[in-house]
Amino acid sequence: MHLVIAIDGPAASGKSSVARALAYSFGFAYINTGAMYRAATWQVLRRGVDPLDEAAVAAAMEASQIVTGLNGLKESTITLDGDDPTPFLRDEAINHHVSNVSTVPRVRELLVARQRAYAERDDIVMEGRDIGSAVFPQTPYKFYVDASPEVRAQRRAAQGEGDSIAQRDRIDSTRRASPLMIAEDAQVIDSSRLTIEGVVGEIIGRLKLKRFPLPPLARLTRE
Ligand code: DC
């Protein structure tokens, strides 16, 4: 297995920007697992399946051809039955239903298998809700990026998105199958008063303390 840096946290905590920046500065692949659950939601909706019907959602995903990969920037990609859902992943309907689709254990099994496969080929920074707790519990490099509810709501509003993050947080944290939680050995970083660079710097500092084998490029730019 390759190196895995796990970054978990609630919606709009800043974890995506941080994970992407960290992956770029290390030359690692950046894997956005939220996008995978969003893609599954898009598939369910376009197939006319009720997102609250667990058995139908599981069946629809089992019948789908799910292909994951990396683009030229080493960012994760996903297609469903040959179609790329990327332009639709931040649509309001997806924001609204994604937490429900993510509660379905079979959906998680199908996607977690693909998430784990990334680490067989590349060093990765993977972000999500259950990466440190369930997908790669064995990695010693795990972070939980948080921010106050007010700051998170402001960030989403600034992005111009209709997204009820309080409701998503509630469903994501209380579901039975690998809920959002702080893994016992995760390092928590409150990003409320930090810039992206500030959080990335903090993570790199903590990785150094853990004797993480920093790639040469990261060493050059940070010291
Ligand atoms: O990170 P995001 O906001 O794009 O994630 C969208 C939803 O996907 C989130 O509300 C819950 C689900 N999700 C999940 O259940 N497990 C993950 N590892 C990542 C996302």
mmCIF file of C-alpha atoms and ligand atoms in Angstrom:
data_model
loop_
_atom_site.group_PDB
_atom_site.id
_atom_site.type_symbol
_atom_site.label_atom_id
_atom_site.label_comp_id
_atom_site.label_asym_id
_atom_site.label_seq_id
_atom_site.Cartn_x
_atom_site.Cartn_y
_atom_site.Cartn_z
ATOM 1 C CA MET A 1 0.000 0.000 0.000
ATOM 2 C CA HIS A 2 1.101 3.553 -0.755
ATOM 3 C CA LEU A 3 1.080 6.530 1.600
ATOM 4 C CA VAL A 4 -2.400 7.703 2.585
ATOM 5 C CA ILE A 5 -3.223 11.055 4.155
ATOM 6 C CA ALA A 6 -6.844 11.017 5.349
ATOM 7 C CA ILE A 7 -8.716 14.296 5.732
ATOM 8 C CA ASP A 8 -12.201 14.140 7.209
ATOM 9 C CA GLY A 9 -14.601 16.801 8.355
ATOM 10 C CA PRO A 10 -18.108 18.218 8.011
ATOM 11 C CA ALA A 11 -19.480 20.098 5.005
ATOM 12 C CA ALA A 12 -17.778 23.433 4.244
ATOM 13 C CA SER A 13 -15.018 22.899 6.798
ATOM 14 C CA GLY A 14 -12.428 23.701 4.130
ATOM 15 C CA LYS A 15 -11.212 20.120 3.823
ATOM 16 C CA SER A 16 -11.511 19.919 0.011
ATOM 17 C CA SER A 17 -9.329 22.961 -0.644
ATOM 18 C CA VAL A 18 -6.858 21.800 1.976
ATOM 19 C CA ALA A 19 -6.704 18.233 0.665
ATOM 20 C CA ARG A 20 -6.231 19.416 -2.916
ATOM 21 C CA ALA A 21 -3.483 21.890 -1.983
ATOM 22 C CA LEU A 22 -1.709 19.273 0.104
ATOM 23 C CA ALA A 23 -1.880 16.717 -2.704
ATOM 24 C CA TYR A 24 -0.475 19.217 -5.233
ATOM 25 C CA SER A 25 2.391 20.255 -3.010
ATOM 26 C CA PHE A 26 3.353 16.616 -2.388
ATOM 27 C CA GLY A 27 2.699 15.411 -5.947
ATOM 28 C CA PHE A 28 0.173 12.903 -4.548
ATOM 29 C CA ALA A 29 -3.180 12.020 -6.125
ATOM 30 C CA TYR A 30 -6.167 13.939 -4.738
ATOM 31 C CA ILE A 31 -9.219 11.781 -4.110
ATOM 32 C CA ASN A 32 -12.542 13.495 -3.421
ATOM 33 C CA THR A 33 -14.884 10.858 -2.013
ATOM 34 C CA GLY A 34 -17.730 13.344 -1.554
ATOM 35 C CA ALA A 35 -17.765 13.647 -5.346
ATOM 36 C CA MET A 36 -18.208 9.863 -5.565
ATOM 37 C CA TYR A 37 -21.278 9.939 -3.302
ATOM 38 C CA ARG A 38 -22.559 12.932 -5.247
ATOM 39 C CA ALA A 39 -22.076 11.004 -8.489
ATOM 40 C CA ALA A 40 -24.036 8.061 -7.060
ATOM 41 C CA THR A 41 -26.832 10.461 -6.131
ATOM 42 C CA TRP A 42 -26.863 11.881 -9.650
ATOM 43 C CA GLN A 43 -27.134 8.372 -11.049
ATOM 44 C CA VAL A 44 -30.001 7.461 -8.716
ATOM 45 C CA LEU A 45 -31.917 10.620 -9.615
ATOM 46 C CA ARG A 46 -31.424 10.326 -13.365
ATOM 47 C CA ARG A 47 -32.588 6.718 -13.255
ATOM 48 C CA GLY A 48 -35.800 7.934 -11.588
ATOM 49 C CA VAL A 49 -35.131 6.037 -8.362
ATOM 50 C CA ASP A 50 -36.521 7.348 -5.056
ATOM 51 C CA PRO A 51 -33.408 8.372 -3.067
ATOM 52 C CA LEU A 52 -35.164 7.340 0.153
ATOM 53 C CA ASP A 53 -35.854 3.791 -1.077
ATOM 54 C CA GLU A 54 -32.781 1.986 0.235
ATOM 55 C CA ALA A 55 -33.298 -1.270 -1.683
ATOM 56 C CA ALA A 56 -33.969 0.533 -4.965
ATOM 57 C CA VAL A 57 -30.924 2.776 -4.488
ATOM 58 C CA ALA A 58 -28.717 -0.261 -3.803
ATOM 59 C CA ALA A 59 -30.113 -2.076 -6.860
ATOM 60 C CA ALA A 60 -29.614 0.952 -9.107
ATOM 61 C CA MET A 61 -25.987 1.269 -8.065
ATOM 62 C CA GLU A 62 -25.330 -2.442 -8.444
ATOM 63 C CA ALA A 63 -26.680 -2.246 -11.977
ATOM 64 C CA SER A 64 -24.424 0.716 -12.801
ATOM 65 C CA GLN A 65 -21.044 0.533 -14.392
ATOM 66 C CA ILE A 66 -18.860 2.624 -12.064
ATOM 67 C CA VAL A 67 -15.459 3.612 -13.427
ATOM 68 C CA THR A 68 -13.029 5.604 -11.298
ATOM 69 C CA GLY A 69 -9.670 7.011 -12.285
ATOM 70 C CA LEU A 70 -7.405 10.059 -12.262
ATOM 71 C CA ASN A 71 -7.260 13.017 -14.641
ATOM 72 C CA GLY A 72 -4.104 14.774 -15.862
ATOM 73 C CA LEU A 73 -3.948 16.795 -12.639
ATOM 74 C CA LYS A 74 -3.991 13.566 -10.615
ATOM 75 C CA GLU A 75 -7.479 14.300 -9.324
ATOM 76 C CA SER A 76 -10.056 11.554 -8.927
ATOM 77 C CA THR A 77 -12.647 11.088 -11.675
ATOM 78 C CA ILE A 78 -15.779 8.967 -11.911
ATOM 79 C CA THR A 79 -18.137 7.945 -14.697
ATOM 80 C CA LEU A 80 -21.421 6.063 -14.425
ATOM 81 C CA ASP A 81 -22.527 3.947 -17.346
ATOM 82 C CA GLY A 82 -19.963 5.887 -19.374
ATOM 83 C CA ASP A 83 -21.244 9.359 -18.471
ATOM 84 C CA ASP A 84 -19.344 12.022 -16.533
ATOM 85 C CA PRO A 85 -21.571 13.698 -13.921
ATOM 86 C CA THR A 86 -19.018 16.386 -12.953
ATOM 87 C CA PRO A 87 -21.022 19.439 -14.194
ATOM 88 C CA PHE A 88 -23.997 18.438 -12.042
ATOM 89 C CA LEU A 89 -22.362 17.461 -8.773
ATOM 90 C CA ARG A 90 -23.063 20.759 -6.963
ATOM 91 C CA ASP A 91 -26.689 21.010 -8.136
ATOM 92 C CA GLU A 92 -29.226 21.754 -5.446
ATOM 93 C CA ALA A 93 -30.986 18.401 -5.969
ATOM 94 C CA ILE A 94 -27.714 16.594 -5.336
ATOM 95 C CA ASN A 95 -26.950 18.678 -2.217
ATOM 96 C CA HIS A 96 -30.428 17.853 -1.023
ATOM 97 C CA HIS A 97 -30.328 14.071 -1.504
ATOM 98 C CA VAL A 98 -26.676 13.089 -1.188
ATOM 99 C CA SER A 99 -26.729 12.429 2.558
ATOM 100 C CA ASN A 100 -29.638 10.010 2.186
ATOM 101 C CA VAL A 101 -28.029 8.085 -0.647
ATOM 102 C CA SER A 102 -24.812 7.941 1.413
ATOM 103 C CA THR A 103 -26.576 6.152 4.266
ATOM 104 C CA VAL A 104 -27.176 3.057 2.095
ATOM 105 C CA PRO A 105 -24.589 0.423 3.158
ATOM 106 C CA ARG A 106 -24.382 -1.180 -0.295
ATOM 107 C CA VAL A 107 -23.593 2.179 -1.903
ATOM 108 C CA ARG A 108 -20.796 2.650 0.617
ATOM 109 C CA GLU A 109 -19.401 -0.842 -0.030
ATOM 110 C CA LEU A 110 -19.294 -0.258 -3.770
ATOM 111 C CA LEU A 111 -17.578 3.108 -3.438
ATOM 112 C CA VAL A 112 -15.214 2.211 -0.581
ATOM 113 C CA ALA A 113 -13.809 -0.652 -2.681
ATOM 114 C CA ARG A 114 -12.891 1.889 -5.355
ATOM 115 C CA GLN A 115 -11.505 4.307 -2.786
ATOM 116 C CA ARG A 116 -9.191 1.634 -1.391
ATOM 117 C CA ALA A 117 -8.045 0.682 -4.880
ATOM 118 C CA TYR A 118 -6.528 4.145 -5.369
ATOM 119 C CA ALA A 119 -3.941 3.427 -2.672
ATOM 120 C CA GLU A 120 -2.768 0.310 -4.494
ATOM 121 C CA ARG A 121 -1.343 2.486 -7.268
ATOM 122 C CA ASP A 122 -0.539 5.935 -5.883
ATOM 123 C CA ASP A 123 0.337 7.949 -2.816
ATOM 124 C CA ILE A 124 -2.897 9.771 -2.040
ATOM 125 C CA VAL A 125 -4.591 12.510 -0.098
ATOM 126 C CA MET A 126 -8.188 11.386 0.352
ATOM 127 C CA GLU A 127 -10.935 13.544 1.796
ATOM 128 C CA GLY A 128 -14.376 12.616 3.068
ATOM 129 C CA ARG A 129 -16.263 11.742 6.221
ATOM 130 C CA ASP A 130 -15.037 8.246 7.139
ATOM 131 C CA ILE A 131 -11.578 7.994 5.580
ATOM 132 C CA GLY A 132 -9.612 7.859 8.827
ATOM 133 C CA SER A 133 -12.273 5.890 10.694
ATOM 134 C CA ALA A 134 -13.418 3.307 8.126
ATOM 135 C CA VAL A 135 -11.728 3.431 4.712
ATOM 136 C CA PHE A 136 -8.083 3.594 5.846
ATOM 137 C CA PRO A 137 -8.179 3.173 9.636
ATOM 138 C CA GLN A 138 -4.598 1.850 9.530
ATOM 139 C CA THR A 139 -3.008 5.040 8.161
ATOM 140 C CA PRO A 140 -1.156 6.975 10.850
ATOM 141 C CA TYR A 141 -1.701 10.229 8.942
ATOM 142 C CA LYS A 142 -5.238 11.343 9.632
ATOM 143 C CA PHE A 143 -6.723 14.754 10.196
ATOM 144 C CA TYR A 144 -10.144 16.071 11.066
ATOM 145 C CA VAL A 145 -10.678 19.594 9.744
ATOM 146 C CA ASP A 146 -13.468 21.448 11.492
ATOM 147 C CA ALA A 147 -14.859 24.999 11.601
ATOM 148 C CA SER A 148 -17.615 26.662 13.577
ATOM 149 C CA PRO A 149 -21.154 26.260 12.155
ATOM 150 C CA GLU A 150 -21.299 30.026 11.530
ATOM 151 C CA VAL A 151 -18.080 30.055 9.529
ATOM 152 C CA ARG A 152 -19.167 27.010 7.540
ATOM 153 C CA ALA A 153 -22.536 28.563 6.694
ATOM 154 C CA GLN A 154 -20.763 31.761 5.587
ATOM 155 C CA ARG A 155 -18.388 29.811 3.360
ATOM 156 C CA ARG A 156 -21.233 28.010 1.613
ATOM 157 C CA ALA A 157 -23.189 31.235 1.170
ATOM 158 C CA ALA A 158 -20.089 32.872 -0.335
ATOM 159 C CA GLN A 159 -19.949 30.022 -2.869
ATOM 160 C CA GLY A 160 -23.532 30.926 -3.841
ATOM 161 C CA GLU A 161 -24.793 27.416 -3.159
ATOM 162 C CA GLY A 162 -28.149 26.397 -1.792
ATOM 163 C CA ASP A 163 -27.008 23.779 0.678
ATOM 164 C CA SER A 164 -28.558 22.950 4.015
ATOM 165 C CA ILE A 165 -25.327 21.935 5.699
ATOM 166 C CA ALA A 166 -26.866 21.594 9.156
ATOM 167 C CA GLN A 167 -29.232 18.948 7.837
ATOM 168 C CA ARG A 168 -26.458 17.132 5.974
ATOM 169 C CA ASP A 169 -24.267 17.194 9.083
ATOM 170 C CA ARG A 170 -27.064 15.673 11.121
ATOM 171 C CA ILE A 171 -27.685 12.811 8.675
ATOM 172 C CA ASP A 172 -23.955 12.266 8.044
ATOM 173 C CA SER A 173 -23.170 12.083 11.780
ATOM 174 C CA THR A 174 -26.081 9.909 12.876
ATOM 175 C CA ARG A 175 -26.265 7.274 10.113
ATOM 176 C CA ARG A 176 -25.496 3.698 11.083
ATOM 177 C CA ALA A 177 -22.984 2.898 8.335
ATOM 178 C CA SER A 178 -19.642 4.614 9.058
ATOM 179 C CA PRO A 179 -20.922 7.987 10.247
ATOM 180 C CA LEU A 180 -18.931 11.199 10.288
ATOM 181 C CA MET A 181 -16.815 11.056 13.429
ATOM 182 C CA ILE A 182 -13.420 12.031 14.716
ATOM 183 C CA ALA A 183 -11.244 8.916 14.526
ATOM 184 C CA GLU A 184 -9.623 8.183 17.872
ATOM 185 C CA ASP A 185 -6.132 8.861 16.543
ATOM 186 C CA ALA A 186 -7.029 11.782 14.230
ATOM 187 C CA GLN A 187 -5.508 15.215 14.729
ATOM 188 C CA VAL A 188 -8.186 17.896 14.871
ATOM 189 C CA ILE A 189 -7.588 21.257 13.220
ATOM 190 C CA ASP A 190 -10.038 24.127 13.619
ATOM 191 C CA SER A 191 -9.932 26.069 10.353
ATOM 192 C CA SER A 192 -12.344 28.824 11.477
ATOM 193 C CA ARG A 193 -9.614 31.456 11.754
ATOM 194 C CA LEU A 194 -7.085 29.984 9.347
ATOM 195 C CA THR A 195 -6.514 30.392 5.611
ATOM 196 C CA ILE A 196 -6.171 27.313 3.381
ATOM 197 C CA GLU A 197 -2.405 27.843 3.426
ATOM 198 C CA GLY A 198 -2.536 28.128 7.198
ATOM 199 C CA VAL A 199 -4.263 24.755 7.547
ATOM 200 C CA VAL A 200 -1.937 23.133 5.003
ATOM 201 C CA GLY A 201 1.074 24.509 6.901
ATOM 202 C CA GLU A 202 -0.329 23.173 10.152
ATOM 203 C CA ILE A 203 -0.839 19.710 8.637
ATOM 204 C CA ILE A 204 2.652 19.641 7.144
ATOM 205 C CA GLY A 205 4.086 20.638 10.517
ATOM 206 C CA ARG A 206 2.235 17.820 12.238
ATOM 207 C CA LEU A 207 3.237 15.324 9.536
ATOM 208 C CA LYS A 208 6.880 16.232 10.144
ATOM 209 C CA LEU A 209 6.441 15.513 13.846
ATOM 210 C CA LYS A 210 5.082 12.098 12.871
ATOM 211 C CA ARG A 211 8.162 11.513 10.700
ATOM 212 C CA PHE A 212 6.085 11.407 7.550
ATOM 213 C CA PRO A 213 8.438 10.939 4.567
ATOM 214 C CA LEU A 214 7.925 14.403 3.034
ATOM 215 C CA PRO A 215 8.525 14.437 -0.721
ATOM 216 C CA PRO A 216 11.519 16.567 -1.830
ATOM 217 C CA LEU A 217 9.316 19.183 -3.527
ATOM 218 C CA ALA A 218 7.339 19.830 -0.359
ATOM 219 C CA ARG A 219 10.562 20.161 1.609
ATOM 220 C CA LEU A 220 11.895 22.689 -0.875
ATOM 221 C CA THR A 221 8.816 24.876 -0.795
ATOM 222 C CA ARG A 222 8.320 24.725 2.941
ATOM 223 C CA GLU A 223 11.831 25.259 4.351
HETATM 224 O O1 DC B 1 -17.695 16.397 0.913
HETATM 225 P P1 DC B 1 -19.060 16.631 0.257
HETATM 226 O O2 DC B 1 -19.840 17.729 0.939
HETATM 227 O O3 DC B 1 -18.974 16.818 -1.210
HETATM 228 O O4 DC B 1 -19.873 15.259 0.519
HETATM 229 C C1 DC B 1 -21.179 15.085 0.062
HETATM 230 C C2 DC B 1 -21.881 14.043 0.888
HETATM 231 O O5 DC B 1 -21.337 12.768 0.619
HETATM 232 C C3 DC B 1 -21.828 14.205 2.389
HETATM 233 O O6 DC B 1 -22.871 15.038 2.866
HETATM 234 C C4 DC B 1 -21.968 12.782 2.885
HETATM 235 C C5 DC B 1 -21.385 11.956 1.778
HETATM 236 N N1 DC B 1 -20.043 11.452 2.054
HETATM 237 C C6 DC B 1 -19.939 10.308 2.793
HETATM 238 O O7 DC B 1 -20.955 9.781 3.254
HETATM 239 N N2 DC B 1 -18.728 9.739 3.020
HETATM 240 C C7 DC B 1 -17.612 10.304 2.529
HETATM 241 N N3 DC B 1 -16.438 9.724 2.746
HETATM 242 C C8 DC B 1 -17.692 11.503 1.774
HETATM 243 C C9 DC B 1 -18.933 12.065 1.564
#
